[in-house]
Amino acid sequence: MAFDPVAKQLSEVLAGGYHRNTQLQALLSRPLDSRGQEVAMEFSQELSRVFAVSMAMLNSNAAAPEVRTGNSFGVSTPVKDQRARSDIGEVVAPSKKEITPSPHKDGYQWRKYGQKKIQNCNFSR
């Protein structure tokens, strides 16, 4: 299987990082003295470098993917989404919810529209 040069280089960097990780795991499986701590820190820094280089390679490759059509080569540029959007100017404010004790003790009681109190009766009309 043929890889492009960036993918091959990325594969080599990640393989080196995997090798460093196995060395670090073997080192951490036993108690560390001061020299072991220094070596573990070096391995950790090397792993961080491997991940940073890998991410940079992936981001640079994803930013400008190579387009191959026939015998020509080129770099594609992302096309802006041209779909119509209805919610562009719409700003949604967060709703405020206030919890009060129920039933309310403010002298008013909620009634359905049209309900009336009937004198000397427990039920409303």
Short mmCIF file of N, CA and C in Angstrom, two decimals, residues 99-110:
data_model
loop_
_atom_site.label_atom_id
_atom_site.label_comp_id
_atom_site.label_asym_id
_atom_site.label_seq_id
_atom_site.Cartn_x
_atom_site.Cartn_y
_atom_site.Cartn_z
N ILE A 99 -39.28 30.20 41.25
CA ILE A 99 -40.09 29.21 41.94
C ILE A 99 -40.67 29.88 43.18
N THR A 100 -42.00 29.84 43.30
CA THR A 100 -42.68 30.43 44.45
C THR A 100 -43.47 29.34 45.16
N PRO A 101 -43.76 29.56 46.43
CA PRO A 101 -44.53 28.55 47.15
C PRO A 101 -45.96 28.49 46.62
N SER A 102 -46.54 27.32 46.67
CA SER A 102 -47.91 27.14 46.21
C SER A 102 -48.72 26.54 47.34
N PRO A 103 -49.92 26.89 47.63
CA PRO A 103 -50.70 27.96 47.01
C PRO A 103 -50.20 29.33 47.44
N HIS A 104 -50.46 30.32 46.60
CA HIS A 104 -49.99 31.67 46.87
C HIS A 104 -50.77 32.28 48.03
N LYS A 105 -50.10 32.96 48.88
CA LYS A 105 -50.72 33.59 50.05
C LYS A 105 -50.79 35.10 49.88
N ASP A 106 -51.06 35.56 48.67
CA ASP A 106 -51.11 37.00 48.43
C ASP A 106 -52.54 37.54 48.37
N GLY A 107 -53.56 36.74 48.74
CA GLY A 107 -54.94 37.19 48.73
C GLY A 107 -55.66 36.89 47.44
N TYR A 108 -54.94 36.47 46.42
CA TYR A 108 -55.57 36.12 45.15
C TYR A 108 -55.40 34.63 44.91
N GLN A 109 -56.41 34.04 44.31
CA GLN A 109 -56.33 32.62 43.98
C GLN A 109 -56.62 32.48 42.49
N TRP A 110 -55.89 31.61 41.83
CA TRP A 110 -56.06 31.44 40.40
C TRP A 110 -57.42 30.82 40.13
#
